[in-house]
Short mmCIF file of C-alpha atoms in Angstrom, two decimals:
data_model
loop_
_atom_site.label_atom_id
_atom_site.label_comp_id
_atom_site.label_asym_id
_atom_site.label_seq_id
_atom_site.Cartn_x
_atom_site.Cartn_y
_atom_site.Cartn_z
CA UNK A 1 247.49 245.73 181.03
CA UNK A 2 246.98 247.65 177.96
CA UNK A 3 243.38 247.54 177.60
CA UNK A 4 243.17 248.64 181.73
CA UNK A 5 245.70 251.60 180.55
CA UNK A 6 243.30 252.72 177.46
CA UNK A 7 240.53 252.71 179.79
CA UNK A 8 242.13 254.49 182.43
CA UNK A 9 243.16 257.13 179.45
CA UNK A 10 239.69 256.72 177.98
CA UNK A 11 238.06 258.11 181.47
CA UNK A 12 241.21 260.73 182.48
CA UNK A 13 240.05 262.75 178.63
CA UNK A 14 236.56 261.91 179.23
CA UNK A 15 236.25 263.61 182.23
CA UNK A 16 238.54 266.43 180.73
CA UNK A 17 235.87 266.70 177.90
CA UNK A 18 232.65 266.72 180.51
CA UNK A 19 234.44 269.72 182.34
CA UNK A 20 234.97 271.56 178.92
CA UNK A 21 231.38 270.95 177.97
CA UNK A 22 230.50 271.93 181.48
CA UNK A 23 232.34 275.60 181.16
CA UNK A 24 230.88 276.08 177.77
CA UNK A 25 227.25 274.90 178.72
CA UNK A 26 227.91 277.65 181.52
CA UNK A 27 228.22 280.47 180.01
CA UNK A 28 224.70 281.04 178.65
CA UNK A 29 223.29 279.72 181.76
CA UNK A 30 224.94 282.29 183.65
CA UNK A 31 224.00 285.36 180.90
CA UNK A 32 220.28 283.56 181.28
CA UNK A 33 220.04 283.52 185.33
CA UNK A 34 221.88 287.00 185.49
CA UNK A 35 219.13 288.35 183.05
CA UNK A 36 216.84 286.83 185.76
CA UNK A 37 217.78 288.06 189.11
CA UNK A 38 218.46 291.50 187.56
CA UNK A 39 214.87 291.53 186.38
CA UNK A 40 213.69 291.11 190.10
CA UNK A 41 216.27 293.50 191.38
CA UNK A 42 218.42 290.94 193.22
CA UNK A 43 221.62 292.50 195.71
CA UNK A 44 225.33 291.39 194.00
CA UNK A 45 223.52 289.67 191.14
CA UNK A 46 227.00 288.95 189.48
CA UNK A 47 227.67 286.82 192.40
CA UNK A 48 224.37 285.41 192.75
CA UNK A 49 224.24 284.45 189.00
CA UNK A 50 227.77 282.55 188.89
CA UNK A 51 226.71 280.58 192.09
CA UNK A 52 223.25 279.65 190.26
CA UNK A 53 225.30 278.42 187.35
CA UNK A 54 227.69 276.25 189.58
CA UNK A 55 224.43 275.25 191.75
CA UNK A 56 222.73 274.27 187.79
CA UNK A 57 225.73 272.22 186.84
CA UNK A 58 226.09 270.54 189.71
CA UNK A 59 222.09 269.59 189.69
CA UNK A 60 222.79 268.40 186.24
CA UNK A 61 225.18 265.96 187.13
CA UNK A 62 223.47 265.00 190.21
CA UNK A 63 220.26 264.11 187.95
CA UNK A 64 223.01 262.23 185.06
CA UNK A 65 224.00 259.86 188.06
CA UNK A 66 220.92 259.52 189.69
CA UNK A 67 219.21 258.35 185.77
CA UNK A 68 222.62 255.98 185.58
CA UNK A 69 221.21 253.86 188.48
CA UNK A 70 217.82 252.95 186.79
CA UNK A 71 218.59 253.46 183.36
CA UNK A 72 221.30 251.46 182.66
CA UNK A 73 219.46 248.71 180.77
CA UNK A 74 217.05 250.80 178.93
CA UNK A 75 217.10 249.92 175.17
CA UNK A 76 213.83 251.94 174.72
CA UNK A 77 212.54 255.52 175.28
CA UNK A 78 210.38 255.96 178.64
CA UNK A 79 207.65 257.84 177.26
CA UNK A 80 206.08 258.41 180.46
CA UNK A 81 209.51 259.10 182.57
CA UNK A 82 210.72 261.41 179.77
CA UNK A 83 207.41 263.40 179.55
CA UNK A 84 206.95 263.56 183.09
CA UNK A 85 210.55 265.41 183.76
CA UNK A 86 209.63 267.53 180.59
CA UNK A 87 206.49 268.71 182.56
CA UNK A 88 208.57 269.14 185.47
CA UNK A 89 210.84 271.34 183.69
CA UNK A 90 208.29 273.57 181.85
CA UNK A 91 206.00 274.06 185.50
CA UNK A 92 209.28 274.76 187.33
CA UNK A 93 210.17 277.90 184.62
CA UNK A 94 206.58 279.00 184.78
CA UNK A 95 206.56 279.31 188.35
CA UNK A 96 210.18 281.04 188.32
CA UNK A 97 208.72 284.02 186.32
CA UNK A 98 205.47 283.65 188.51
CA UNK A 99 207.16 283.88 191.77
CA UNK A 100 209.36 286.96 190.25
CA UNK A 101 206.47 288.97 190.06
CA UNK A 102 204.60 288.06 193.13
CA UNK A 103 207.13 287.71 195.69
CA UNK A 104 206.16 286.98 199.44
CA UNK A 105 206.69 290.37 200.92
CA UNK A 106 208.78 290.15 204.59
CA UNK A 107 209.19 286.17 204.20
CA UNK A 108 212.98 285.98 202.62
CA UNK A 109 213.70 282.44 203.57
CA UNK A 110 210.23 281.01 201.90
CA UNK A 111 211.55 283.01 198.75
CA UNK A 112 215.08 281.82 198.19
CA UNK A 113 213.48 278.77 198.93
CA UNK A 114 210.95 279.15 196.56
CA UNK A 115 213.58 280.32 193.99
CA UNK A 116 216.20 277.62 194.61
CA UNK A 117 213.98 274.52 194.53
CA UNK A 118 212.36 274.92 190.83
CA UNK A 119 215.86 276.10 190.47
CA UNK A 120 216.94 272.30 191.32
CA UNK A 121 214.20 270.64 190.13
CA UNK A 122 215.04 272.34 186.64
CA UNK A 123 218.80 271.37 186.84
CA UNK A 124 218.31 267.99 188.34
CA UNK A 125 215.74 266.89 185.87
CA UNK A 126 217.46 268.42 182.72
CA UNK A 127 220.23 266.21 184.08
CA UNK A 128 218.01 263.02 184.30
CA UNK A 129 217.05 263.73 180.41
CA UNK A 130 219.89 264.14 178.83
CA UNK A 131 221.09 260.89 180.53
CA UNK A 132 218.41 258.54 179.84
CA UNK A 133 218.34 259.93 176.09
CA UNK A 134 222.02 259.40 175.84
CA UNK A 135 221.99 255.57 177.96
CA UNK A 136 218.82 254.68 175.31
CA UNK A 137 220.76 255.52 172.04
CA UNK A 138 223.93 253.87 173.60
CA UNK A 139 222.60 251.01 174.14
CA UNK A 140 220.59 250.73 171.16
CA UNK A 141 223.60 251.59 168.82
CA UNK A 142 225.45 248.92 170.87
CA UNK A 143 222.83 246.54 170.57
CA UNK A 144 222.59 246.96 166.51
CA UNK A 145 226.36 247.00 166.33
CA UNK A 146 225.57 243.48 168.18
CA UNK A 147 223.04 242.33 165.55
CA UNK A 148 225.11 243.32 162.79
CA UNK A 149 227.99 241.44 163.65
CA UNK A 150 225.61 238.28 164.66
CA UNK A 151 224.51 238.40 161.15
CA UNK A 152 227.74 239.39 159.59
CA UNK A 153 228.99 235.93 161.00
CA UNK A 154 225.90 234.10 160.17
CA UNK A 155 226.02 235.36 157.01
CA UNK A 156 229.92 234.70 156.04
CA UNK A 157 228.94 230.50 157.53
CA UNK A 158 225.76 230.07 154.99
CA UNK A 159 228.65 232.11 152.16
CA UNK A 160 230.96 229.34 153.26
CA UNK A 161 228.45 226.38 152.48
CA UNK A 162 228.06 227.58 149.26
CA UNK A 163 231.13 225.90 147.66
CA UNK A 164 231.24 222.75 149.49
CA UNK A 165 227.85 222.09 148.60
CA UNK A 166 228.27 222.65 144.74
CA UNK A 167 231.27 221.19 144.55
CA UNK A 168 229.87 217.98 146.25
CA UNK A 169 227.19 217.94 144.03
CA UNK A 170 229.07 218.02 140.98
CA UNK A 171 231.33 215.00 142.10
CA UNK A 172 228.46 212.79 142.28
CA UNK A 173 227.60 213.61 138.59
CA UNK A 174 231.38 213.01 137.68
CA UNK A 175 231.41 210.28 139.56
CA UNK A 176 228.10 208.89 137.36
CA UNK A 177 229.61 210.28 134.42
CA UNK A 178 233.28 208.70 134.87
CA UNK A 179 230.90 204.68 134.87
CA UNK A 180 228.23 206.11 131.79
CA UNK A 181 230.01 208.32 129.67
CA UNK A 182 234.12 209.17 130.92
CA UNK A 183 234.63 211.38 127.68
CA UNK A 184 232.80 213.83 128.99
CA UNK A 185 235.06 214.05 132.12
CA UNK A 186 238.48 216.25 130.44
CA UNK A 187 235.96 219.24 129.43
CA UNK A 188 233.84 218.79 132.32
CA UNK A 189 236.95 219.41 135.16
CA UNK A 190 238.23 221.76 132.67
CA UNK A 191 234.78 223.74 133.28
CA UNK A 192 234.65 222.34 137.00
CA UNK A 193 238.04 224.51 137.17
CA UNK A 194 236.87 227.69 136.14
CA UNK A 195 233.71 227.52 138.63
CA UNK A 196 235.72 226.80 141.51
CA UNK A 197 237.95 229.66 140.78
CA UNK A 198 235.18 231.74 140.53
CA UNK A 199 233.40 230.62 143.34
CA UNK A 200 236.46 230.40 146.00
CA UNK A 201 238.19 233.62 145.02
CA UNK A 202 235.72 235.94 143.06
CA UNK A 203 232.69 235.22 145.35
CA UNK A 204 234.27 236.40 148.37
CA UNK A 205 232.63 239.28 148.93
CA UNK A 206 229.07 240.53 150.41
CA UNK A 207 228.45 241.80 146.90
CA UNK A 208 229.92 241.38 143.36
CA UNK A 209 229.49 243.13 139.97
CA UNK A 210 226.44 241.13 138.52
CA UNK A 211 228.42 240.79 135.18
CA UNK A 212 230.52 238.76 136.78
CA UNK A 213 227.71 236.45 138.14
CA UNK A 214 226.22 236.54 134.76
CA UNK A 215 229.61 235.10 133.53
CA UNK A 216 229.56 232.26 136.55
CA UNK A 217 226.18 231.21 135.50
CA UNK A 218 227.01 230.77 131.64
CA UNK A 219 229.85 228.97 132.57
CA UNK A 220 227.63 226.46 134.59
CA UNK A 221 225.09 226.55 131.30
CA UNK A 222 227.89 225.37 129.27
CA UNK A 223 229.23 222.87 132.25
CA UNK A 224 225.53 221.30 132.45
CA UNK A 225 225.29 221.34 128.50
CA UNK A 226 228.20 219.16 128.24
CA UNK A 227 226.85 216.79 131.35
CA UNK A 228 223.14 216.51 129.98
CA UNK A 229 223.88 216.46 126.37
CA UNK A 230 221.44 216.13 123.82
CA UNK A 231 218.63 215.42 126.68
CA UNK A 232 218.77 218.89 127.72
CA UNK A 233 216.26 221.15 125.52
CA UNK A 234 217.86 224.92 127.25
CA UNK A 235 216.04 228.43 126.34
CA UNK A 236 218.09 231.06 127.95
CA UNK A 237 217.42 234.84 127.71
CA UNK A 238 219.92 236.57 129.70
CA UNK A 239 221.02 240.29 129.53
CA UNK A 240 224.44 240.84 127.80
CA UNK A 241 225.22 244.73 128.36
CA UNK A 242 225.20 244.76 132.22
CA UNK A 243 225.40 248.12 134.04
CA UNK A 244 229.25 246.98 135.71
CA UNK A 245 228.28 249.12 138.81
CA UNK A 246 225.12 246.89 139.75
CA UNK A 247 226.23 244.33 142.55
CA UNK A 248 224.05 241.23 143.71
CA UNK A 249 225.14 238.94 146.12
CA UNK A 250 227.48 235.94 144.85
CA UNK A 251 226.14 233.07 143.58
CA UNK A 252 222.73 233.45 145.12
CA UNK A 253 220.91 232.99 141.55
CA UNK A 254 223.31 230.04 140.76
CA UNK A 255 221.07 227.55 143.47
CA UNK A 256 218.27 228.02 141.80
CA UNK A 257 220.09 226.86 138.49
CA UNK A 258 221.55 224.28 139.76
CA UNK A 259 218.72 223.14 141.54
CA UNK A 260 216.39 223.31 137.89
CA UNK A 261 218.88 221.14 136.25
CA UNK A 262 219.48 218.71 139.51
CA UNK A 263 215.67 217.57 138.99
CA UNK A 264 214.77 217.91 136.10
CA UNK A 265 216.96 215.56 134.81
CA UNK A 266 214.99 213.09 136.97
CA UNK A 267 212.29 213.39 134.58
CA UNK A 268 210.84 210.34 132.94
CA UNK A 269 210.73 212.05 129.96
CA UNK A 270 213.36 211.50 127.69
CA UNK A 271 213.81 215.35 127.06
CA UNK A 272 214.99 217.44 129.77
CA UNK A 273 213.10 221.24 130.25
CA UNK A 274 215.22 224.35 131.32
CA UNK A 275 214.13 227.85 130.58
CA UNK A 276 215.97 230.47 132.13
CA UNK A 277 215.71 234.68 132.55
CA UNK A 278 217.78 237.03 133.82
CA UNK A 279 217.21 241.20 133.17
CA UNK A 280 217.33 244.35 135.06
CA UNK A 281 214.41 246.73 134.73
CA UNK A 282 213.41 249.62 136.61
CA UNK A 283 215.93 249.50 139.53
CA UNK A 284 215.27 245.61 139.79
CA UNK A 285 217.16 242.48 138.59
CA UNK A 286 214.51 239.93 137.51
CA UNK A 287 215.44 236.60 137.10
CA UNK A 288 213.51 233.20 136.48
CA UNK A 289 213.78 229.33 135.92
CA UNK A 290 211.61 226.69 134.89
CA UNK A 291 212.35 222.89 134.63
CA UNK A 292 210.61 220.07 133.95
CA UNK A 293 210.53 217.43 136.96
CA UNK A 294 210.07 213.81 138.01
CA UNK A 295 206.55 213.29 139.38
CA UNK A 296 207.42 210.80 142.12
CA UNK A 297 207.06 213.09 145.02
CA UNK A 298 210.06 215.21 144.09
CA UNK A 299 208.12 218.30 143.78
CA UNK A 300 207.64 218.29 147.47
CA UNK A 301 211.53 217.93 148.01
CA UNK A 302 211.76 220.92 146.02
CA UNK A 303 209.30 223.07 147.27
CA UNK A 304 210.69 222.13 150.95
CA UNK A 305 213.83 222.22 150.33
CA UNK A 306 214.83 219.22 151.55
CA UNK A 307 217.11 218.52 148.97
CA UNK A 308 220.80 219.60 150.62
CA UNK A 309 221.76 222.99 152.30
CA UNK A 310 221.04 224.79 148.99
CA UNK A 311 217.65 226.44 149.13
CA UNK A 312 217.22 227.36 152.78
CA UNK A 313 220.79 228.63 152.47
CA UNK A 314 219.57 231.44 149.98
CA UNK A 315 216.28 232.02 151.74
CA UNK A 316 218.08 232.74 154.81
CA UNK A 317 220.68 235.14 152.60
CA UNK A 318 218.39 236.62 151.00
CA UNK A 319 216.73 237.61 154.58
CA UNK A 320 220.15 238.69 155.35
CA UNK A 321 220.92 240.90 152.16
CA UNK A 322 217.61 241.95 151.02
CA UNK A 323 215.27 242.73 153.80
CA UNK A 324 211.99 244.09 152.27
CA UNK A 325 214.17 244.35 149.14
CA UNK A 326 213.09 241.58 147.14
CA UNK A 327 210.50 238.99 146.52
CA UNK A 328 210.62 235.04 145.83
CA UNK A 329 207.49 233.51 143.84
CA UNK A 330 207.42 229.60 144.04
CA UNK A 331 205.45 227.94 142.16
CA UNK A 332 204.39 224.27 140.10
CA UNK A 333 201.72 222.52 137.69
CA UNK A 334 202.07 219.10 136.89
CA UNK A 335 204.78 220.15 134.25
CA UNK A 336 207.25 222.32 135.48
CA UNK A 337 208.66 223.89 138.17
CA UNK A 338 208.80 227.41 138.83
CA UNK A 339 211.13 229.90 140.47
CA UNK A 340 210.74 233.73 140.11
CA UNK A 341 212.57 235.65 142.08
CA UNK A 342 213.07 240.41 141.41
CA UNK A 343 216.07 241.24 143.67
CA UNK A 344 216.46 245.37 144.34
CA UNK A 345 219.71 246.64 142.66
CA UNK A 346 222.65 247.35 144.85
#
């Protein structure tokens, strides 16, 4: 009942507003067709002017509704329609000013009708332009408000997965740890703590301060350190004074991370290979990782992503937050695994 009343107000001050509009969009109309008629020496020309101007509105609405038929679904200019009416308009002026200096002399009908027809063809078509113009950006601002809000949801579901899918991770090294090694556990839930707290509360939002993702990921350096122990051979060079206004989306490095040190402790070798980068430079945030890996097909998991909801999570993110705003380099040698990946600032 409410929403029928708002639209019922909605069209009652509408309407009021077109009227306004009309009465202002009148007034030079009228000075411009009394100017006219006075130039070719027309009888009660006051009159005849404000009964142009009516006659001009009135064609001007009748061309609105007549472009509200077919134009409805337009989402796109009609080059062709909206030139066309142009030409229409500009021939119909010329021959106004034409026909006021070479009248038919003795034939009054043929030139009021002569008069009054570009007259309507002017008003009409006018009309039919600034409809379709207005029904094309409606629809297309309706149509990206659409988009927007598609992607706002898809992009709050692949934020959502993000949690879940490190924290189920992470229990499946506890749960290897708690059989191998259960000292490790008490600092490693004491760090597992601090990461979900981060990650459910902090990350919340399309964009954070990228100090405080630079804090997330040294917490996970230390929470892996413990893990790995004195496997893991680390090389980190990461930026410690941090411009606090620069923003990157949460925990969209953090994958990659945790991806490097997911495989590369799968390595035969009995050292484990992690070198990570993170900088700003020149309106950019560059970041890298490199691990070692296992060489029994896992590259190809990698690479593919094939290994959990991780990686074509942020790929589809970072389509999301950084269109034509970043670039992702992917890369391998028999080695090591590369990810480079320059992000611009926010």
């Amino acid at each position: 009942m409410n929403n029928v009343k708002e639209k019922s107000n909605f069209g009652f001050f509408g309407s009021k507003l077109y009227f306004i509009l009309a009465c202002l969009a009148g007034i030079p109309i009228y000075i411009a067709v009394k100017g006219y008629v006075e130039s070719i020496q027309v009888y009660a020309d006051d009159s005849v002017a404000f009964a142009a101007t009516v006659f001009f509105i009135m064609g001007v609405f009748t061309g609105r509704y007549i472009s509200q038929v077919w134009a409805s679904g337009l989402k796109t200019f009609p080059k062709d329609v909206l030139s066309g009416l142009a030409l229409l308009i500009v021939a119909s002026i010329a021959w106004l000013f034409f026909h006021a200096d070479f009248p038919l002399n003795g034939r009054t009908a043929i030139n009021l009708l002569l008069f009054w027809l570009p007259f309507l063809l002017i008003s009409i078509a006018s009309g039919m332009m600034i409809k379709v113009m207005h029904t094309v950006t409606q629809n297309q601002l309706t149509e990206a408000k659409s988009q927007a809000a598609h992607s706002q949801s898809e992009l709050n579901l692949l934020q959502s997965q993000l949690s879940p899918h490190f924290l189920f991770n992470t229990l499946n090294n506890l749960y290897g740890l708690s059989i191998t090694d259960h000292q490790k556990i008490p600092p490693l839930l004491l760090k597992l703590s601090e990461l979900l707290r981060y990650s459910v509360y902090d990350a919340s939002e399309i964009y954070v301060p990228l100090k405080n993702e630079m804090a997330y990921i040294k917490n996970y350096i230390e929470f892996e350190k413990i893990r790995i122990g004195d496997r893991l051979v680390l090389s980190t060079d990461l930026e410690e004074m941090i411009d606090p206004e620069i923003k990157i989306a949460p925990m969209l490095l953090i994958v990659f991370i945790e991806n490097a040190f997911k495989h590369s402790k799968n390595t035969a070798s009995p050292e484990i290979f992690v070198d990570i980068s993170l900088r700003t430079w020149g309106g950019s945030v560059l970041f890298s990782v490199r691990n070692s890996y296992g060489q029994d097909g896992e590259e190809n998991n990698i690479l593919n992503g094939s290994g959990g909801v991780g990686l074509p999570n942020v790929n589809k993110r970072l389509e999301l937050l950084y269109p034509n705003a970043h670039e992702l380099n992917v890369r391998s040698d028999e080695l090591f695994y590369t990810v480079e990946l320059q992000l611009k600032m926010k």
